[in-house]
Amino acid sequence: MKYAVEDLIRDVMARLGEIPRPQSSLACDVPWPEDILALKVRSLLGDVGSRLIREARADSLAGDDGAVAASLEVGMRLMPCGLYAAEVELPEGFLRLVSAKMGEWTRGVSALSGPDDAGWERQWSAEPGIAGCPGRPRAYLDLTARTPVVRLLGSRSPDDALEWFSAWCIPETDATDRFHFPKGLYGALVSSVVACIADGSA
């Protein structure tokens, strides 16, 4: 979901018991608590939001259109099992995969194996059922590639196409001063930003 930074600032101020400055004071050059808090909230958004997304349960990240990544570069690679893997270049600021699906697959995949996971070596297996197949696809995070990729394994054809790729990235404001963030974590974002400001870590 997309949120306005001003709404986040207002919610944080309310939790801290701060009152927005009166309209008649807008021309004053002296910074108000609102100005200082706004700067703190903006500076905390990326770090605090990223931590919450990384640590969240998978079900609190799903079903939100703010997670859909578009215009991704995809290349197909023949794997030892005889099937193909789609190598999807990671979107900028990638934090976590929600789900992905190729057209030939019978279902999507949400679990992601990295180099430190026990399942990482499965991608090099000669057995499709182990490495990944249309009925049991697998996703692997490869940070060692020239460009970091998510390798989606389980396609029979090199012409298979990406049906969807849903991921969460570092929350950053766009040109309209809004940011994408999981709806189910917004309350935790407000609480965490408030806690950082209250304990002086902002």
PDB file of C-alpha atoms in Angstrom:
ATOM      1  CA  MET A   1       0.000   0.000   0.000  1.00  0.00           C
ATOM      2  CA  LYS A   2       1.127   3.587  -0.584  1.00  0.00           C
ATOM      3  CA  TYR A   3       1.325   6.000   2.330  1.00  0.00           C
ATOM      4  CA  ALA A   4       1.962   9.730   2.467  1.00  0.00           C
ATOM      5  CA  VAL A   5       4.969  10.659   4.580  1.00  0.00           C
ATOM      6  CA  GLU A   6       2.947  13.528   6.042  1.00  0.00           C
ATOM      7  CA  ASP A   7       0.444  11.006   7.415  1.00  0.00           C
ATOM      8  CA  LEU A   8       3.255   9.022   9.022  1.00  0.00           C
ATOM      9  CA  ILE A   9       4.659  12.211  10.561  1.00  0.00           C
ATOM     10  CA  ARG A  10       1.222  13.154  11.906  1.00  0.00           C
ATOM     11  CA  ASP A  11       0.701   9.652  13.376  1.00  0.00           C
ATOM     12  CA  VAL A  12       4.117   9.728  15.056  1.00  0.00           C
ATOM     13  CA  MET A  13       3.445  13.206  16.453  1.00  0.00           C
ATOM     14  CA  ALA A  14       0.107  12.071  17.875  1.00  0.00           C
ATOM     15  CA  ARG A  15       1.771   9.140  19.648  1.00  0.00           C
ATOM     16  CA  LEU A  16       4.384  11.505  21.095  1.00  0.00           C
ATOM     17  CA  GLY A  17       1.718  13.950  22.256  1.00  0.00           C
ATOM     18  CA  GLU A  18       2.935  16.739  19.991  1.00  0.00           C
ATOM     19  CA  ILE A  19       0.469  19.279  18.610  1.00  0.00           C
ATOM     20  CA  PRO A  20       0.943  20.539  15.025  1.00  0.00           C
ATOM     21  CA  ARG A  21       1.871  24.208  14.800  1.00  0.00           C
ATOM     22  CA  PRO A  22      -0.944  26.687  14.184  1.00  0.00           C
ATOM     23  CA  GLN A  23      -1.432  27.913  10.640  1.00  0.00           C
ATOM     24  CA  SER A  24      -0.678  31.509  11.718  1.00  0.00           C
ATOM     25  CA  SER A  25       2.891  30.524  12.551  1.00  0.00           C
ATOM     26  CA  LEU A  26       3.827  29.133   9.143  1.00  0.00           C
ATOM     27  CA  ALA A  27       5.853  32.231   8.254  1.00  0.00           C
ATOM     28  CA  CYS A  28       8.016  31.962  11.389  1.00  0.00           C
ATOM     29  CA  ASP A  29      11.687  31.070  10.826  1.00  0.00           C
ATOM     30  CA  VAL A  30      12.114  29.319  14.179  1.00  0.00           C
ATOM     31  CA  PRO A  31      11.831  25.516  13.718  1.00  0.00           C
ATOM     32  CA  TRP A  32       8.881  23.969  15.525  1.00  0.00           C
ATOM     33  CA  PRO A  33       8.909  20.478  17.073  1.00  0.00           C
ATOM     34  CA  GLU A  34       6.941  19.374  14.005  1.00  0.00           C
ATOM     35  CA  ASP A  35       9.835  20.406  11.729  1.00  0.00           C
ATOM     36  CA  ILE A  36      12.404  18.510  13.784  1.00  0.00           C
ATOM     37  CA  LEU A  37      10.184  15.433  14.128  1.00  0.00           C
ATOM     38  CA  ALA A  38       9.486  15.427  10.404  1.00  0.00           C
ATOM     39  CA  LEU A  39      13.226  15.290   9.675  1.00  0.00           C
ATOM     40  CA  LYS A  40      13.657  12.453  12.170  1.00  0.00           C
ATOM     41  CA  VAL A  41      10.752  10.458  10.747  1.00  0.00           C
ATOM     42  CA  ARG A  42      12.091  10.839   7.205  1.00  0.00           C
ATOM     43  CA  SER A  43      15.577   9.752   8.279  1.00  0.00           C
ATOM     44  CA  LEU A  44      14.243   6.672  10.105  1.00  0.00           C
ATOM     45  CA  LEU A  45      11.830   5.455   7.418  1.00  0.00           C
ATOM     46  CA  GLY A  46      14.330   3.463   5.358  1.00  0.00           C
ATOM     47  CA  ASP A  47      16.177   1.722   8.199  1.00  0.00           C
ATOM     48  CA  VAL A  48      13.209   1.049  10.478  1.00  0.00           C
ATOM     49  CA  GLY A  49      10.913   0.059   7.602  1.00  0.00           C
ATOM     50  CA  SER A  50      13.529  -2.292   6.122  1.00  0.00           C
ATOM     51  CA  ARG A  51      14.065  -4.032   9.458  1.00  0.00           C
ATOM     52  CA  LEU A  52      10.334  -4.583   9.919  1.00  0.00           C
ATOM     53  CA  ILE A  53       9.952  -6.025   6.409  1.00  0.00           C
ATOM     54  CA  ARG A  54      12.935  -8.372   6.834  1.00  0.00           C
ATOM     55  CA  GLU A  55      11.722  -9.658  10.211  1.00  0.00           C
ATOM     56  CA  ALA A  56       7.998  -9.914   9.432  1.00  0.00           C
ATOM     57  CA  ARG A  57       6.036 -13.135   9.080  1.00  0.00           C
ATOM     58  CA  ALA A  58       5.365 -14.003   5.435  1.00  0.00           C
ATOM     59  CA  ASP A  59       1.581 -13.717   5.809  1.00  0.00           C
ATOM     60  CA  SER A  60       1.864 -10.080   6.907  1.00  0.00           C
ATOM     61  CA  LEU A  61       3.577  -9.190   3.622  1.00  0.00           C
ATOM     62  CA  ALA A  62       1.276 -10.914   1.142  1.00  0.00           C
ATOM     63  CA  GLY A  63      -1.759  -9.571  -0.695  1.00  0.00           C
ATOM     64  CA  ASP A  64      -0.576  -5.987  -1.032  1.00  0.00           C
ATOM     65  CA  ASP A  65      -0.310  -4.376  -4.468  1.00  0.00           C
ATOM     66  CA  GLY A  66       2.526  -2.157  -3.259  1.00  0.00           C
ATOM     67  CA  ALA A  67       4.836  -5.142  -3.464  1.00  0.00           C
ATOM     68  CA  VAL A  68       4.597  -5.738  -7.210  1.00  0.00           C
ATOM     69  CA  ALA A  69       7.816  -5.045  -9.066  1.00  0.00           C
ATOM     70  CA  ALA A  70       7.600  -4.103 -12.747  1.00  0.00           C
ATOM     71  CA  SER A  71       9.994  -3.861 -15.712  1.00  0.00           C
ATOM     72  CA  LEU A  72      12.415  -6.515 -14.487  1.00  0.00           C
ATOM     73  CA  GLU A  73      15.230  -7.922 -16.619  1.00  0.00           C
ATOM     74  CA  VAL A  74      14.817 -11.691 -17.048  1.00  0.00           C
ATOM     75  CA  GLY A  75      17.204 -14.174 -18.669  1.00  0.00           C
ATOM     76  CA  MET A  76      16.724 -17.942 -19.064  1.00  0.00           C
ATOM     77  CA  ARG A  77      19.420 -20.449 -18.079  1.00  0.00           C
ATOM     78  CA  LEU A  78      19.582 -24.208 -18.725  1.00  0.00           C
ATOM     79  CA  MET A  79      20.214 -26.015 -15.446  1.00  0.00           C
ATOM     80  CA  PRO A  80      21.810 -29.456 -14.781  1.00  0.00           C
ATOM     81  CA  CYS A  81      18.370 -31.020 -14.226  1.00  0.00           C
ATOM     82  CA  GLY A  82      17.445 -30.294 -17.876  1.00  0.00           C
ATOM     83  CA  LEU A  83      14.911 -27.590 -17.008  1.00  0.00           C
ATOM     84  CA  TYR A  84      15.299 -23.827 -17.260  1.00  0.00           C
ATOM     85  CA  ALA A  85      15.666 -21.181 -14.614  1.00  0.00           C
ATOM     86  CA  ALA A  86      14.575 -17.585 -15.077  1.00  0.00           C
ATOM     87  CA  GLU A  87      17.223 -15.276 -13.670  1.00  0.00           C
ATOM     88  CA  VAL A  88      15.443 -12.136 -12.507  1.00  0.00           C
ATOM     89  CA  GLU A  89      17.657  -9.139 -11.810  1.00  0.00           C
ATOM     90  CA  LEU A  90      16.893  -7.857  -8.346  1.00  0.00           C
ATOM     91  CA  PRO A  91      14.988  -4.583  -8.223  1.00  0.00           C
ATOM     92  CA  GLU A  92      16.847  -1.727  -6.567  1.00  0.00           C
ATOM     93  CA  GLY A  93      16.648  -1.899  -2.790  1.00  0.00           C
ATOM     94  CA  PHE A  94      15.372  -5.513  -2.811  1.00  0.00           C
ATOM     95  CA  LEU A  95      14.627  -6.794   0.695  1.00  0.00           C
ATOM     96  CA  ARG A  96      12.388  -9.821   0.464  1.00  0.00           C
ATOM     97  CA  LEU A  97      10.517 -12.007  -2.011  1.00  0.00           C
ATOM     98  CA  VAL A  98       6.764 -12.273  -1.499  1.00  0.00           C
ATOM     99  CA  SER A  99       5.991 -14.620  -4.391  1.00  0.00           C
ATOM    100  CA  ALA A 100       6.871 -15.319  -8.015  1.00  0.00           C
ATOM    101  CA  LYS A 101       5.482 -17.482 -10.780  1.00  0.00           C
ATOM    102  CA  MET A 102       6.472 -18.478 -14.290  1.00  0.00           C
ATOM    103  CA  GLY A 103       3.803 -19.167 -16.914  1.00  0.00           C
ATOM    104  CA  GLU A 104       4.503 -22.916 -17.159  1.00  0.00           C
ATOM    105  CA  TRP A 105       4.407 -23.503 -13.433  1.00  0.00           C
ATOM    106  CA  THR A 106       1.326 -24.971 -11.774  1.00  0.00           C
ATOM    107  CA  ARG A 107       1.888 -22.830  -8.686  1.00  0.00           C
ATOM    108  CA  GLY A 108       4.004 -19.946  -7.460  1.00  0.00           C
ATOM    109  CA  VAL A 109       6.924 -19.935  -5.050  1.00  0.00           C
ATOM    110  CA  SER A 110       7.501 -17.783  -1.981  1.00  0.00           C
ATOM    111  CA  ALA A 111      10.408 -19.435  -0.161  1.00  0.00           C
ATOM    112  CA  LEU A 112      13.843 -18.174  -1.194  1.00  0.00           C
ATOM    113  CA  SER A 113      17.062 -20.161  -0.665  1.00  0.00           C
ATOM    114  CA  GLY A 114      20.301 -18.232  -0.265  1.00  0.00           C
ATOM    115  CA  PRO A 115      23.940 -19.389  -0.240  1.00  0.00           C
ATOM    116  CA  ASP A 116      23.803 -19.924   3.533  1.00  0.00           C
ATOM    117  CA  ASP A 117      20.707 -22.152   3.385  1.00  0.00           C
ATOM    118  CA  ALA A 118      20.786 -25.947   3.346  1.00  0.00           C
ATOM    119  CA  GLY A 119      18.654 -26.017   0.173  1.00  0.00           C
ATOM    120  CA  TRP A 120      20.997 -23.809  -1.870  1.00  0.00           C
ATOM    121  CA  GLU A 121      22.850 -26.725  -3.525  1.00  0.00           C
ATOM    122  CA  ARG A 122      19.588 -28.277  -4.753  1.00  0.00           C
ATOM    123  CA  GLN A 123      19.634 -26.048  -7.827  1.00  0.00           C
ATOM    124  CA  TRP A 124      22.630 -27.991  -9.196  1.00  0.00           C
ATOM    125  CA  SER A 125      20.943 -31.391  -8.800  1.00  0.00           C
ATOM    126  CA  ALA A 126      20.306 -33.505 -11.920  1.00  0.00           C
ATOM    127  CA  GLU A 127      16.863 -34.383 -10.537  1.00  0.00           C
ATOM    128  CA  PRO A 128      14.089 -31.875 -11.440  1.00  0.00           C
ATOM    129  CA  GLY A 129      12.094 -32.883  -8.383  1.00  0.00           C
ATOM    130  CA  ILE A 130      14.967 -31.748  -6.193  1.00  0.00           C
ATOM    131  CA  ALA A 131      16.214 -28.729  -8.132  1.00  0.00           C
ATOM    132  CA  GLY A 132      12.792 -27.383  -9.100  1.00  0.00           C
ATOM    133  CA  CYS A 133      10.050 -28.372 -11.560  1.00  0.00           C
ATOM    134  CA  PRO A 134       6.683 -26.946 -12.731  1.00  0.00           C
ATOM    135  CA  GLY A 135       4.805 -28.701  -9.927  1.00  0.00           C
ATOM    136  CA  ARG A 136       7.424 -27.898  -7.265  1.00  0.00           C
ATOM    137  CA  PRO A 137       9.328 -24.806  -8.384  1.00  0.00           C
ATOM    138  CA  ARG A 138      12.118 -23.290  -6.329  1.00  0.00           C
ATOM    139  CA  ALA A 139      13.679 -19.856  -5.986  1.00  0.00           C
ATOM    140  CA  TYR A 140      17.351 -19.173  -5.229  1.00  0.00           C
ATOM    141  CA  LEU A 141      18.978 -15.880  -4.288  1.00  0.00           C
ATOM    142  CA  ASP A 142      22.344 -15.529  -6.041  1.00  0.00           C
ATOM    143  CA  LEU A 143      24.336 -12.543  -4.807  1.00  0.00           C
ATOM    144  CA  THR A 144      27.561 -13.842  -6.384  1.00  0.00           C
ATOM    145  CA  ALA A 145      26.416 -13.174  -9.955  1.00  0.00           C
ATOM    146  CA  ARG A 146      27.673 -10.087 -11.824  1.00  0.00           C
ATOM    147  CA  THR A 147      24.228  -8.632 -11.205  1.00  0.00           C
ATOM    148  CA  PRO A 148      22.466 -10.170  -8.163  1.00  0.00           C
ATOM    149  CA  VAL A 149      19.511 -12.307  -9.264  1.00  0.00           C
ATOM    150  CA  VAL A 150      16.669 -14.445  -8.019  1.00  0.00           C
ATOM    151  CA  ARG A 151      16.870 -17.730  -9.935  1.00  0.00           C
ATOM    152  CA  LEU A 152      13.386 -19.191 -10.494  1.00  0.00           C
ATOM    153  CA  LEU A 153      13.856 -22.852 -11.417  1.00  0.00           C
ATOM    154  CA  GLY A 154      11.263 -25.144 -12.928  1.00  0.00           C
ATOM    155  CA  SER A 155      10.459 -24.170 -16.539  1.00  0.00           C
ATOM    156  CA  ARG A 156      10.434 -26.694 -19.386  1.00  0.00           C
ATOM    157  CA  SER A 157      10.929 -24.127 -22.151  1.00  0.00           C
ATOM    158  CA  PRO A 158      13.497 -21.345 -22.630  1.00  0.00           C
ATOM    159  CA  ASP A 159      10.576 -19.248 -23.890  1.00  0.00           C
ATOM    160  CA  ASP A 160       8.672 -19.396 -20.617  1.00  0.00           C
ATOM    161  CA  ALA A 161       7.698 -15.951 -19.340  1.00  0.00           C
ATOM    162  CA  LEU A 162       7.461 -14.402 -15.899  1.00  0.00           C
ATOM    163  CA  GLU A 163       3.793 -14.277 -14.843  1.00  0.00           C
ATOM    164  CA  TRP A 164       4.464 -12.220 -11.723  1.00  0.00           C
ATOM    165  CA  PHE A 165       7.247 -11.236  -9.366  1.00  0.00           C
ATOM    166  CA  SER A 166       6.216  -9.686  -6.061  1.00  0.00           C
ATOM    167  CA  ALA A 167       8.862  -8.358  -3.693  1.00  0.00           C
ATOM    168  CA  TRP A 168       9.331  -5.738  -1.009  1.00  0.00           C
ATOM    169  CA  CYS A 169      12.091  -3.168  -1.308  1.00  0.00           C
ATOM    170  CA  ILE A 170      13.526  -0.498   1.001  1.00  0.00           C
ATOM    171  CA  PRO A 171      10.722   1.999   1.693  1.00  0.00           C
ATOM    172  CA  GLU A 172      11.661   5.301   0.082  1.00  0.00           C
ATOM    173  CA  THR A 173       9.630   8.359  -0.796  1.00  0.00           C
ATOM    174  CA  ASP A 174       8.777   8.976  -4.437  1.00  0.00           C
ATOM    175  CA  ALA A 175       8.207  12.223  -6.342  1.00  0.00           C
ATOM    176  CA  THR A 176       4.804  12.615  -4.671  1.00  0.00           C
ATOM    177  CA  ASP A 177       6.282  12.177  -1.159  1.00  0.00           C
ATOM    178  CA  ARG A 178       4.645   8.782  -0.745  1.00  0.00           C
ATOM    179  CA  PHE A 179       6.159   5.364   0.000  1.00  0.00           C
ATOM    180  CA  HIS A 180       5.201   1.684  -0.437  1.00  0.00           C
ATOM    181  CA  PHE A 181       4.824  -0.284   2.772  1.00  0.00           C
ATOM    182  CA  PRO A 182       2.921  -3.417   3.864  1.00  0.00           C
ATOM    183  CA  LYS A 183      -0.485  -2.498   5.261  1.00  0.00           C
ATOM    184  CA  GLY A 184      -0.191  -5.076   8.030  1.00  0.00           C
ATOM    185  CA  LEU A 185       3.034  -3.519   9.322  1.00  0.00           C
ATOM    186  CA  TYR A 186       2.067   0.161   9.316  1.00  0.00           C
ATOM    187  CA  GLY A 187       1.133   0.213  13.010  1.00  0.00           C
ATOM    188  CA  ALA A 188       4.480  -1.398  13.862  1.00  0.00           C
ATOM    189  CA  LEU A 189       6.251   1.219  11.728  1.00  0.00           C
ATOM    190  CA  VAL A 190       4.648   4.063  13.680  1.00  0.00           C
ATOM    191  CA  SER A 191       5.465   2.380  17.012  1.00  0.00           C
ATOM    192  CA  SER A 192       9.063   1.647  16.038  1.00  0.00           C
ATOM    193  CA  VAL A 193       9.720   5.187  14.793  1.00  0.00           C
ATOM    194  CA  VAL A 194       8.198   6.583  17.998  1.00  0.00           C
ATOM    195  CA  ALA A 195      10.421   4.265  20.081  1.00  0.00           C
ATOM    196  CA  CYS A 196      13.554   5.363  18.199  1.00  0.00           C
ATOM    197  CA  ILE A 197      12.728   9.041  18.698  1.00  0.00           C
ATOM    198  CA  ALA A 198      11.772   8.561  22.361  1.00  0.00           C
ATOM    199  CA  ASP A 199      14.975   6.747  23.286  1.00  0.00           C
ATOM    200  CA  GLY A 200      17.113   9.256  21.412  1.00  0.00           C
ATOM    201  CA  SER A 201      18.428   6.860  18.737  1.00  0.00           C
ATOM    202  CA  ALA A 202      17.100   9.074  15.928  1.00  0.00           C
TER     203      ALA A 202
END
